[in-house]
Amino acid sequence: MRLGLVLGDQLSFDLASLQALDPATDAILMAEVQGEARYVPHHPLKIVLIFSAMRHFAQALRERGWQVHYVELDAADNSGSIVGELQRWRKALGVTDIHLTECGEWRLEQALRDAGLPLVWHRDTRFMCSREAFARWASQRRQLRMEHFYRGMRKRTGLLMELDGSPAGGAWNFDSQNRKRLPGQLHGPFPAHFPQDEITVAVVSLVRLHFSDHYGSVEGFDYPVTHAQAQQLWEHFLQFGLAAFGDYQDAMAEGDPYLFHARISAALNLGLLDVRSLCEDVDRVWREGRIPLNAAEGFIRQLIGWREYVHGVYWLRMPEYAELNYLGNDRALPEFYWTGQTRMRCMAQAIGQTLRLAYAHHIQRLMVTGNFALLAGIVPSAICEWYLAVYMDAFDWVELPNTLGMVMHADGGYLGSKPYCASGRYIQRMSDHCQQCSYRVDHVAEEDACPFNALYWHFLIRHRPVLSANPRLALVYRSLDSMSASRRDAVWQRGQSLLAQLDAGQAI
Ligand code: FAD
Ligand code: DLZ
Ligand code: SF4
């Protein structure tokens, strides 16, 4: 008989390996295993989501006539790994072929390829650009840039395109209209909430029992675990969030963890939503005049641009990509990333909501926690492990290029053209955090100065030999050069002292 493997992030009815099998004669294997839940300390909310969504998907497959062998985490004979479960079930069922779809992680895919099993691989057609198509596109270029890839995807899909082949609104990118600060009286819509059913309640108890040693807790789980619920979350965003998504895409606000973001990434990465339908919905509501173009374009760019682009880069460059450390960083990840205990208000807010919700929106990940790790010179693999563990939507193919490439510049500018380094002034402009902070954002070298400020200049000074040739950093190096020598020295000393505090394990 033939067996189909469905992994925790492959919960799509149109998964290629499912399409290749026949419910009348073949069987499906799904397994909750310690190996996958523990290789990084995944947030308990993420484990609840994956196990609950897996159990719901197994039930839905059975309702569609499939024979599903589902191994729960605490089953007596659970071997603890995906490979171990395949070996066990192959023997037990007398399996001839195992059908599976490309994994979301090089580590697991390699372990499967090395296991000596009779595997039949299928492409992950849930992505709009296959690994092979991306490699072909990349091979025709000296330098990869998301913007070029994105334009190709717009043309190929026809999304937000006019009939004459030009981009809607006469421009490919409306990023400059996506940088408004949130006005004081405005809040994001009330978040959609999905009550726990019996399956989820059981999974919450299981995860509480087995993963209490991981940072974060299972409390407050309210995320979609089925396709129908994920669709409701999406429709909630279409109705209440999308119109303002463009304007406030880069904003941050005290006590408003989601703002006008969709919160769909985890559902999408698990397979509960389909990227093509999401994009078609956005294109349609824009054509109906229900949302402005900067919202539609900004959103579609994230999906067919960034999301597909990082997926392509990951598979093109793995496994050596994960080892890159262009800036030679060697600092350990500060403990406050796991506790949120820091006097930096922006960091405490971003990390605090991450530990509470397993969610932070893009600009918090990029310009707060990511920016700090970049400026402080944290070892890329350590910060990558943190992002992979703490976010509900984190899978290696998407987390690694975003963290290692976009945030840490550890690939030397392969994925993006420059490091997104910024001082506290950026955070002040885009948020209301600085008003509540015990540091002063308008100070640079003083004892009470915002740590981002001195660390920003320290970063630029210490990496001058490799960064000053970058034309996109010419302006900041000019402004560094216009500083008096004594000022520059004071800023450097303040940076040194902050880094020494981090090295001594002190919170700042
Ligand atoms: P919205 O802001 O509403 O955006 C809509 C969708 O666009 C997202 O759901 C997501 O699917 C897609 N998207 C947006 N930006 C990106 C991007 N840069 N790369 C890929 N997809 C994107 N996203 C993940 O899904 N998993 C990760 O592990 C992950 N790690 C990240 C690590 C770092 C350091 C950074 C800077 C970004 C990371 N992102 C990751 C991208 C982005 O931050 C999240 O997709 C987004 O915050 C999810 O929230 P949302 O659904 O409300 O997104
Ligand atoms: C992330 C994860 C976790 C926590 N647990 C499981 C699991 O028990 N069983 C499973 O099939 N998949 C799990 N996953 C998802 C896999 O790790 C995932 O397929 C890889 O991270 C590749 O994206
Ligand atoms: Fe963050 Fe600096 Fe503003 Fe404090 S002053 S909130 S540390 S940017």
Coordinates of C-alpha atoms and ligand atoms in Angstrom, one line a residue:
M1 CA 0.0 0.0 0.0
R2 CA 1.0 3.7 -0.4
L3 CA 1.3 6.0 2.6
G4 CA 1.0 9.8 2.5
L5 CA 2.9 11.9 5.1
V6 CA 1.2 15.2 6.1
L7 CA 3.4 17.5 8.3
G8 CA 2.2 20.1 10.8
D9 CA 2.6 22.9 8.3
Q10 CA 1.0 21.0 5.3
L11 CA -2.6 21.1 6.3
S12 CA -4.0 21.9 2.9
F13 CA -6.6 19.7 1.1
D14 CA -5.0 20.4 -2.2
L15 CA -1.5 19.4 -1.0
A16 CA 0.3 17.8 -3.9
S17 CA 1.0 14.5 -2.1
L18 CA -2.7 14.1 -1.2
Q19 CA -3.7 14.8 -4.8
A20 CA -1.4 11.9 -5.9
L21 CA -3.1 9.4 -3.6
D22 CA -6.4 7.6 -3.5
P23 CA -8.6 7.6 -0.3
A24 CA -10.0 4.3 -1.3
T25 CA -6.7 2.4 -1.2
D26 CA -4.0 4.6 0.4
A27 CA -3.5 5.9 4.0
I28 CA -2.3 9.1 5.6
L29 CA 0.1 9.4 8.5
M30 CA 0.2 12.4 10.8
A31 CA 2.4 12.5 13.9
E32 CA 2.9 14.8 16.9
V33 CA 6.5 14.2 17.8
Q34 CA 8.9 15.5 20.5
G35 CA 11.7 15.9 17.9
E36 CA 9.8 18.6 16.0
A37 CA 8.4 20.3 19.1
R38 CA 11.7 20.5 20.9
Y39 CA 14.5 21.2 18.4
V40 CA 14.0 24.8 19.3
P41 CA 12.0 25.8 22.4
H42 CA 8.8 26.6 20.4
H43 CA 6.4 28.9 22.2
P44 CA 3.6 26.8 23.8
L45 CA 1.0 28.7 21.9
K46 CA 2.7 27.7 18.7
I47 CA 2.7 24.0 19.7
V48 CA -1.0 24.2 20.7
L49 CA -1.8 25.7 17.3
I50 CA 0.1 23.1 15.3
F51 CA -1.2 20.1 17.3
S52 CA -4.8 21.4 17.4
A53 CA -4.8 22.3 13.7
M54 CA -3.3 18.9 12.9
R55 CA -6.0 17.1 14.9
H56 CA -8.7 19.1 13.2
F57 CA -7.3 18.4 9.8
A58 CA -7.0 14.6 10.5
Q59 CA -10.7 14.7 11.4
A60 CA -11.6 16.6 8.2
L61 CA -9.6 14.1 6.1
R62 CA -11.5 11.2 7.7
E63 CA -14.8 12.9 7.0
R64 CA -13.6 13.1 3.3
G65 CA -13.1 9.3 3.3
W66 CA -9.4 9.1 4.1
Q67 CA -7.9 6.5 6.4
V68 CA -5.7 8.5 8.7
H69 CA -3.2 7.1 11.2
Y70 CA -2.8 9.9 13.7
V71 CA -0.1 9.6 16.4
E72 CA -0.7 11.7 19.5
L73 CA 2.3 13.1 21.4
D74 CA 1.8 10.9 24.4
A75 CA 0.9 7.6 22.5
A76 CA 2.9 4.8 24.2
D77 CA 4.7 3.7 21.0
N78 CA 5.5 7.2 19.6
S79 CA 9.1 7.1 18.5
G80 CA 9.5 10.8 18.9
S81 CA 10.6 11.7 15.4
I82 CA 9.0 12.0 11.9
V83 CA 11.6 9.6 10.4
G84 CA 11.0 7.1 13.3
E85 CA 7.2 7.2 12.7
L86 CA 7.6 6.6 9.0
Q87 CA 9.9 3.6 9.7
R88 CA 7.4 2.2 12.3
W89 CA 4.3 2.6 10.1
R90 CA 6.0 1.4 7.0
K91 CA 6.7 -1.9 8.7
A92 CA 3.3 -2.1 10.4
L93 CA 1.3 -1.5 7.2
G94 CA 3.6 -3.1 4.7
V95 CA 4.0 0.2 2.8
T96 CA 5.6 0.2 -0.6
D97 CA 5.8 4.0 -1.4
I98 CA 5.7 7.0 0.9
H99 CA 4.3 10.1 -0.8
L100 CA 5.3 13.5 0.6
T101 CA 5.4 17.1 -0.2
E102 CA 8.6 19.3 -0.1
C103 CA 9.2 20.4 3.5
G104 CA 9.4 23.9 4.9
E105 CA 12.8 23.2 6.4
W106 CA 16.0 22.0 5.0
R107 CA 16.9 20.1 8.3
L108 CA 13.8 17.9 8.1
E109 CA 13.9 17.4 4.4
Q110 CA 17.5 16.2 4.6
A111 CA 16.7 13.9 7.5
L112 CA 14.0 12.3 5.4
R113 CA 16.1 12.0 2.3
D114 CA 18.9 10.4 4.4
A115 CA 16.6 7.8 6.0
G116 CA 16.6 5.2 3.3
L117 CA 12.8 5.2 3.0
P118 CA 11.0 4.6 -0.4
L119 CA 10.0 8.3 -0.8
V120 CA 8.1 9.9 -3.7
W121 CA 8.5 13.6 -3.5
H122 CA 6.0 16.2 -4.7
R123 CA 6.4 19.9 -5.3
D124 CA 4.8 22.3 -2.8
T125 CA 2.4 23.9 -5.2
R126 CA 1.0 26.1 -2.5
F127 CA 3.7 28.6 -3.4
M128 CA 3.1 30.7 -6.5
C129 CA 6.8 30.4 -7.5
S130 CA 8.4 27.0 -7.3
R131 CA 11.9 26.4 -6.1
E132 CA 12.9 25.6 -9.7
A133 CA 11.3 28.7 -11.2
F134 CA 13.0 30.9 -8.6
A135 CA 16.4 29.4 -9.3
R136 CA 15.8 30.0 -13.0
W137 CA 14.9 33.7 -12.3
A138 CA 17.9 34.1 -10.0
S139 CA 20.3 32.5 -12.5
Q140 CA 19.6 35.3 -15.0
R141 CA 20.7 38.0 -12.5
R142 CA 23.9 39.4 -11.1
Q143 CA 22.1 40.7 -8.0
L144 CA 18.8 39.6 -6.5
R145 CA 16.3 42.3 -5.5
M146 CA 12.8 41.7 -4.2
E147 CA 11.4 44.6 -6.2
H148 CA 12.4 43.0 -9.5
F149 CA 11.1 39.7 -8.5
Y150 CA 7.8 41.3 -7.4
R151 CA 7.3 43.1 -10.7
G152 CA 7.7 39.8 -12.5
M153 CA 5.1 38.2 -10.2
R154 CA 2.6 41.1 -10.7
K155 CA 3.0 40.6 -14.5
R156 CA 2.7 36.9 -14.3
T157 CA -0.4 36.9 -12.0
G158 CA -2.1 40.0 -13.4
L159 CA -2.8 41.2 -9.8
L160 CA -3.3 45.0 -9.6
M161 CA -2.5 45.3 -13.3
E162 CA -4.3 47.3 -16.0
L163 CA -5.4 45.7 -19.3
D164 CA -2.6 47.4 -21.2
G165 CA 0.0 45.6 -19.0
S166 CA 0.9 48.6 -16.8
P167 CA 0.7 48.5 -13.0
A168 CA -2.5 49.9 -11.4
G169 CA -2.1 53.5 -10.5
G170 CA 0.9 53.9 -12.7
A171 CA 3.5 52.7 -10.2
W172 CA 4.7 49.3 -9.0
N173 CA 5.2 50.3 -5.4
F174 CA 3.4 52.7 -3.0
D175 CA 5.7 52.2 -0.1
S176 CA 6.2 55.9 0.4
Q177 CA 2.5 56.2 1.3
N178 CA 2.7 53.4 3.9
R179 CA 4.6 55.2 6.6
K180 CA 2.1 57.1 8.7
R181 CA 2.4 57.4 12.4
L182 CA -0.8 56.3 14.2
P183 CA -2.9 59.3 15.4
G184 CA -3.4 59.2 19.2
Q185 CA -7.1 58.5 19.1
L186 CA -7.0 55.7 16.5
H187 CA -6.8 52.0 17.4
G188 CA -6.7 48.8 15.3
P189 CA -10.0 46.9 15.0
F190 CA -11.1 44.6 17.8
P191 CA -9.2 41.3 17.2
A192 CA -11.2 38.3 16.0
H193 CA -11.4 35.7 18.8
F194 CA -11.9 31.9 18.3
P195 CA -13.1 30.0 21.4
Q196 CA -11.4 26.7 22.2
D197 CA -13.4 23.6 21.3
E198 CA -12.9 20.1 23.0
I199 CA -10.0 19.2 20.7
T200 CA -8.1 22.4 21.5
V201 CA -8.8 22.2 25.3
A202 CA -7.2 18.7 25.3
V203 CA -4.2 19.9 23.3
V204 CA -3.8 22.9 25.7
S205 CA -3.6 20.4 28.7
L206 CA -1.1 18.2 26.8
V207 CA 1.1 21.1 25.9
R208 CA 0.9 22.5 29.5
L209 CA 2.0 19.2 30.8
H210 CA 4.9 18.6 28.4
F211 CA 6.3 22.0 27.5
S212 CA 6.2 24.0 30.7
D213 CA 10.0 24.4 30.4
H214 CA 9.6 26.5 27.2
Y215 CA 9.3 30.3 27.5
G216 CA 5.7 31.6 27.2
S217 CA 2.5 29.9 28.3
V218 CA -0.6 28.3 26.7
E219 CA -2.9 30.9 28.3
G220 CA -5.3 32.8 26.1
F221 CA -5.0 30.7 23.0
D222 CA -7.7 32.0 20.6
Y223 CA -6.3 31.5 17.1
P224 CA -8.1 29.7 14.2
V225 CA -7.4 25.9 14.0
T226 CA -9.6 25.0 11.0
H227 CA -9.9 26.3 7.4
A228 CA -13.3 27.7 8.2
Q229 CA -12.1 29.7 11.2
A230 CA -9.0 30.9 9.3
Q231 CA -11.4 32.2 6.6
Q232 CA -13.4 34.1 9.2
L233 CA -10.1 35.7 10.5
W234 CA -9.4 36.7 6.9
E235 CA -12.8 38.1 6.3
H236 CA -12.6 40.1 9.6
F237 CA -9.4 41.7 8.3
L238 CA -10.9 42.4 4.8
Q239 CA -13.8 44.1 6.5
F240 CA -12.1 46.0 9.3
G241 CA -8.4 46.1 8.8
L242 CA -7.3 46.2 5.2
A243 CA -8.4 49.7 4.2
A244 CA -6.0 51.2 6.8
F245 CA -3.2 48.6 6.3
G246 CA -1.4 50.7 3.8
D247 CA -1.3 53.9 5.8
Y248 CA -0.2 52.4 9.1
Q249 CA 1.8 49.4 8.0
D250 CA 5.0 50.8 9.7
A251 CA 3.3 52.2 12.8
M252 CA 3.7 50.9 16.3
A253 CA 1.5 51.8 19.3
E254 CA 1.5 51.1 23.0
G255 CA -1.0 48.3 23.9
D256 CA -2.1 47.7 20.3
P257 CA -0.4 44.5 19.3
Y258 CA -2.1 43.9 15.9
L259 CA -2.9 47.5 14.7
F260 CA -4.1 47.1 11.1
H261 CA -2.2 43.9 10.4
A262 CA -4.0 40.7 9.3
R263 CA -2.6 38.3 11.8
I264 CA -3.0 35.6 9.2
S265 CA 0.7 34.5 8.8
A266 CA 0.4 31.4 11.1
A267 CA -2.8 30.2 9.4
L268 CA -1.3 30.8 5.9
N269 CA 2.0 29.0 6.7
L270 CA 0.2 26.0 8.2
G271 CA -2.0 25.7 5.0
L272 CA -5.3 26.8 6.5
L273 CA -5.4 29.7 3.9
D274 CA -4.4 29.8 0.3
V275 CA -2.2 32.6 -0.9
R276 CA -3.8 32.9 -4.4
S277 CA -7.3 33.3 -3.0
L278 CA -6.1 36.0 -0.5
C279 CA -4.5 38.0 -3.3
E280 CA -7.5 37.6 -5.5
D281 CA -9.8 38.9 -2.7
V282 CA -7.5 41.9 -2.2
D283 CA -7.5 42.7 -5.9
R284 CA -11.3 42.3 -6.1
V285 CA -12.1 44.6 -3.1
W286 CA -9.7 47.2 -4.6
R287 CA -11.4 47.0 -8.0
E288 CA -14.8 47.4 -6.2
G289 CA -13.4 50.7 -4.7
R290 CA -13.6 49.4 -1.2
I291 CA -10.0 50.0 -0.3
P292 CA -7.3 52.4 -1.4
L293 CA -4.5 51.3 -3.8
N294 CA -1.7 51.9 -1.3
A295 CA -3.4 49.3 1.0
A296 CA -4.0 46.7 -1.8
E297 CA -0.5 47.1 -3.3
G298 CA 1.2 47.1 0.1
F299 CA -0.6 43.9 1.1
I300 CA -0.1 42.1 -2.2
R301 CA 3.6 43.0 -2.2
Q302 CA 4.1 41.2 1.1
L303 CA 2.5 38.1 -0.2
I304 CA 3.6 37.7 -3.8
G305 CA 6.7 39.8 -3.3
W306 CA 8.4 39.3 0.1
R307 CA 6.9 35.9 1.1
E308 CA 7.6 34.2 -2.2
Y309 CA 11.0 35.9 -2.5
V310 CA 12.3 34.7 0.9
H311 CA 11.0 31.2 0.1
G312 CA 13.0 31.2 -3.1
V313 CA 16.1 32.6 -1.5
Y314 CA 15.9 30.0 1.3
W315 CA 15.9 27.0 -1.0
L316 CA 18.4 28.5 -3.4
R317 CA 21.0 29.0 -0.7
M318 CA 20.5 26.3 1.9
P319 CA 22.2 24.8 3.7
E320 CA 25.2 27.1 3.7
Y321 CA 22.9 30.2 4.1
A322 CA 22.2 29.4 7.8
E323 CA 25.9 29.6 8.6
L324 CA 26.6 33.1 7.2
N325 CA 27.9 35.8 9.5
Y326 CA 29.1 38.6 7.2
L327 CA 29.6 41.1 10.0
G328 CA 31.5 38.6 12.2
N329 CA 29.1 39.0 15.2
D330 CA 30.0 37.1 18.4
R331 CA 27.7 38.5 21.1
A332 CA 25.3 36.1 22.9
L333 CA 21.6 36.9 22.9
P334 CA 20.7 38.9 26.0
E335 CA 18.5 37.1 28.5
F336 CA 15.9 39.9 28.3
Y337 CA 14.8 38.6 24.8
W338 CA 13.3 35.7 26.7
T339 CA 11.8 37.7 29.6
G340 CA 11.0 41.2 28.3
Q341 CA 12.8 42.6 31.3
T342 CA 14.5 45.7 29.9
R343 CA 14.1 49.4 30.6
M344 CA 13.9 50.0 26.9
R345 CA 10.2 50.6 26.5
C346 CA 9.9 49.7 22.8
M347 CA 11.8 46.4 23.4
A348 CA 9.8 45.6 26.5
Q349 CA 6.5 46.1 24.6
A350 CA 7.6 44.1 21.5
I351 CA 9.1 41.2 23.6
G352 CA 6.3 41.3 26.1
Q353 CA 3.6 40.9 23.5
T354 CA 5.7 38.2 21.8
L355 CA 5.9 36.2 25.0
R356 CA 2.2 36.7 25.6
L357 CA 0.7 36.2 22.1
A358 CA 3.5 34.6 20.1
Y359 CA 2.9 37.5 17.7
A360 CA 4.6 40.8 16.8
H361 CA 4.0 42.7 13.6
H362 CA 6.6 43.2 11.0
I363 CA 8.0 46.6 12.0
Q364 CA 8.4 45.4 15.6
R365 CA 10.4 42.4 14.4
L366 CA 12.4 44.4 11.9
M367 CA 13.0 47.8 13.6
V368 CA 12.9 47.0 17.3
T369 CA 14.0 43.5 18.3
G370 CA 15.8 42.9 15.0
N371 CA 17.4 46.4 14.9
F372 CA 18.7 46.0 18.4
A373 CA 20.2 42.6 17.6
L374 CA 21.9 44.0 14.5
L375 CA 23.3 47.1 16.3
A376 CA 24.4 45.0 19.3
G377 CA 26.2 42.4 17.1
I378 CA 24.3 39.3 18.2
V379 CA 25.4 36.0 16.7
P380 CA 23.0 35.4 13.8
S381 CA 22.3 31.8 14.6
A382 CA 21.3 32.8 18.2
I383 CA 18.8 35.5 17.1
C384 CA 17.5 33.2 14.3
E385 CA 16.7 30.5 16.9
W386 CA 14.9 33.1 19.0
Y387 CA 12.7 34.2 16.1
L388 CA 12.0 30.6 15.1
A389 CA 11.0 29.7 18.7
V390 CA 8.8 32.6 19.8
Y391 CA 6.5 33.3 16.8
M392 CA 3.5 31.2 16.0
D393 CA 4.1 31.7 12.3
A394 CA 7.8 30.8 12.4
F395 CA 9.1 28.1 10.0
D396 CA 12.6 28.0 8.8
W397 CA 12.0 28.9 5.2
V398 CA 10.4 32.2 6.1
E399 CA 12.1 33.0 9.4
L400 CA 15.7 32.5 8.4
P401 CA 16.0 34.8 5.3
N402 CA 14.0 37.5 7.2
T403 CA 16.2 37.3 10.2
L404 CA 19.6 36.4 8.9
G405 CA 19.3 38.3 5.6
M406 CA 16.9 41.2 6.0
V407 CA 17.6 42.0 9.7
M408 CA 21.2 40.9 10.5
H409 CA 22.7 41.6 7.0
A410 CA 24.6 38.3 7.7
D411 CA 24.5 37.4 4.0
G412 CA 26.4 40.6 3.1
G413 CA 23.5 42.1 1.2
Y414 CA 22.4 39.1 -0.9
L415 CA 18.7 39.4 0.0
G416 CA 18.4 43.1 0.7
S417 CA 20.5 46.0 -0.4
K418 CA 21.4 47.5 3.0
P419 CA 21.1 46.8 6.7
Y420 CA 17.9 48.3 8.2
C421 CA 19.9 49.9 11.0
A422 CA 18.2 52.8 12.7
S423 CA 18.6 55.0 15.8
G424 CA 15.9 55.7 18.4
R425 CA 14.7 58.6 16.3
Y426 CA 13.1 56.1 13.9
I427 CA 11.2 54.4 16.7
Q428 CA 10.2 57.8 18.1
R429 CA 8.8 58.8 14.7
M430 CA 6.8 55.7 14.2
S431 CA 5.5 55.0 17.7
D432 CA 4.4 56.4 21.1
H433 CA 6.9 54.3 23.1
C434 CA 9.5 56.9 23.8
Q435 CA 7.1 59.1 25.8
Q436 CA 6.9 56.3 28.3
C437 CA 10.5 55.2 28.3
S438 CA 13.0 55.6 31.1
Y439 CA 15.6 56.5 28.5
R440 CA 15.7 59.8 26.6
V441 CA 15.5 59.5 22.9
D442 CA 16.9 63.0 22.4
H443 CA 20.1 62.0 24.2
V444 CA 22.9 60.1 22.6
A445 CA 26.0 59.7 24.8
E446 CA 24.6 60.5 28.3
E447 CA 23.9 57.9 31.0
D448 CA 20.1 58.2 30.3
A449 CA 20.4 58.2 26.5
C450 CA 18.4 55.9 24.4
P451 CA 20.6 52.8 23.8
F452 CA 19.6 52.6 20.2
N453 CA 21.3 56.0 19.5
A454 CA 24.9 55.2 20.6
L455 CA 24.6 51.6 19.4
Y456 CA 23.6 52.9 16.0
W457 CA 26.7 55.1 15.6
H458 CA 28.9 52.4 17.2
F459 CA 27.6 49.9 14.6
L460 CA 28.4 52.3 11.7
I461 CA 31.8 53.1 13.1
R462 CA 32.9 49.5 13.8
H463 CA 31.7 48.2 10.4
R464 CA 32.9 51.2 8.4
P465 CA 35.3 49.1 6.3
V466 CA 32.5 47.0 4.9
L467 CA 29.5 49.3 5.0
S468 CA 30.8 52.7 4.0
A469 CA 31.1 51.7 0.3
N470 CA 27.3 51.0 0.2
P471 CA 25.8 54.0 -1.7
R472 CA 22.6 53.6 0.3
L473 CA 24.6 54.4 3.5
A474 CA 26.5 57.3 2.0
L475 CA 24.3 59.9 3.7
V476 CA 24.6 58.4 7.2
Y477 CA 28.4 58.1 6.9
R478 CA 28.5 61.8 5.8
S479 CA 26.6 62.7 8.9
L480 CA 29.0 60.6 11.0
D481 CA 31.9 62.4 9.5
S482 CA 30.4 65.8 10.3
M483 CA 30.4 64.9 14.0
S484 CA 33.2 66.5 16.1
A485 CA 35.9 64.1 17.2
S486 CA 35.0 64.6 20.9
R487 CA 31.4 63.9 20.2
R488 CA 32.2 60.8 18.2
D489 CA 34.4 59.6 21.0
A490 CA 31.7 60.2 23.6
V491 CA 29.2 58.2 21.5
W492 CA 31.7 55.4 20.9
Q493 CA 32.3 55.2 24.7
R494 CA 28.6 55.1 25.5
G495 CA 28.3 52.3 22.9
Q496 CA 31.2 50.4 24.5
S497 CA 29.7 50.7 27.9
L498 CA 26.3 49.4 26.7
L499 CA 27.9 46.4 25.0
A500 CA 30.0 45.7 28.1
Q501 CA 26.8 45.7 30.1
L502 CA 25.3 43.1 27.7
D503 CA 28.4 41.0 27.9
A504 CA 28.2 41.1 31.7
G505 CA 24.7 39.7 31.5
Q506 CA 23.1 42.9 32.7
A507 CA 19.8 44.1 31.4
I508 CA 19.7 47.6 29.9
Ligands
FAD1 P1 0.7 41.5 7.8 O1 1.5 42.7 8.2 O2 -0.8 41.7 7.9 O3 1.1 41.0 6.4 C1 0.4 40.1 5.6 C2 1.1 38.9 5.2 O4 2.2 39.2 4.4 C3 1.7 38.1 6.4 O5 0.7 37.3 7.0 C4 2.8 37.3 5.7 O6 2.3 36.1 5.2 C5 3.2 38.2 4.6 N1 4.5 38.8 4.9 C6 4.7 40.1 5.3 N2 6.0 40.4 5.4 C7 6.6 39.3 5.1 C8 8.0 38.9 5.0 N3 9.0 39.8 5.3 N4 8.3 37.7 4.7 C9 7.4 36.8 4.4 N5 6.1 37.0 4.5 C10 5.7 38.3 4.8 N6 6.8 35.9 8.7 C11 6.3 34.6 8.9 O7 5.3 34.2 8.4 N7 7.1 33.7 9.6 C12 8.2 34.1 10.2 O8 8.9 33.2 10.9 C13 8.7 35.4 10.1 N8 9.8 35.8 10.7 C14 10.2 37.1 10.6 C15 11.4 37.5 11.2 C16 11.8 38.8 11.1 C17 13.1 39.2 11.7 C18 11.1 39.7 10.3 C19 11.6 41.1 10.2 C20 9.9 39.3 9.7 C21 9.5 38.0 9.8 N9 8.3 37.6 9.2 C22 7.9 36.3 9.3 C23 7.5 38.5 8.3 C24 6.4 39.3 9.0 O9 6.9 40.0 10.1 C25 5.2 38.4 9.4 O10 4.8 37.7 8.3 C26 4.1 39.3 9.8 O11 4.5 40.1 10.9 C27 2.9 38.4 10.2 O12 1.8 39.1 10.7 P2 0.5 39.4 9.9 O13 -0.1 38.2 9.4 O14 -0.3 40.3 10.8 O15 1.1 40.2 8.7
DLZ2 C1 6.8 23.0 14.1 C2 6.2 21.6 14.3 C3 6.0 21.2 15.6 C4 6.1 22.0 16.8 N1 5.5 19.9 15.8 C5 5.3 19.1 14.7 C6 4.9 17.8 14.9 O1 4.7 17.3 16.0 N2 4.6 17.1 13.8 C7 4.8 17.5 12.5 O2 4.5 16.9 11.6 N3 5.2 18.8 12.3 C8 5.5 19.6 13.4 N4 6.0 20.8 13.2 C9 6.2 21.3 11.9 C10 7.5 20.7 11.3 O3 8.6 21.0 12.2 C11 7.6 21.4 10.0 O4 7.1 20.6 9.0 C12 8.9 21.9 9.7 O5 9.3 23.0 10.6 C13 9.1 22.4 8.2 O6 8.5 23.6 8.0
SF4_3 FE1 13.0 52.6 22.6 FE2 14.9 54.5 22.9 FE3 12.4 55.2 22.5 FE4 13.2 54.0 24.8 S1 13.8 56.0 24.0 S2 11.3 53.6 23.7 S3 14.7 52.6 24.1 S4 13.7 54.1 21.1

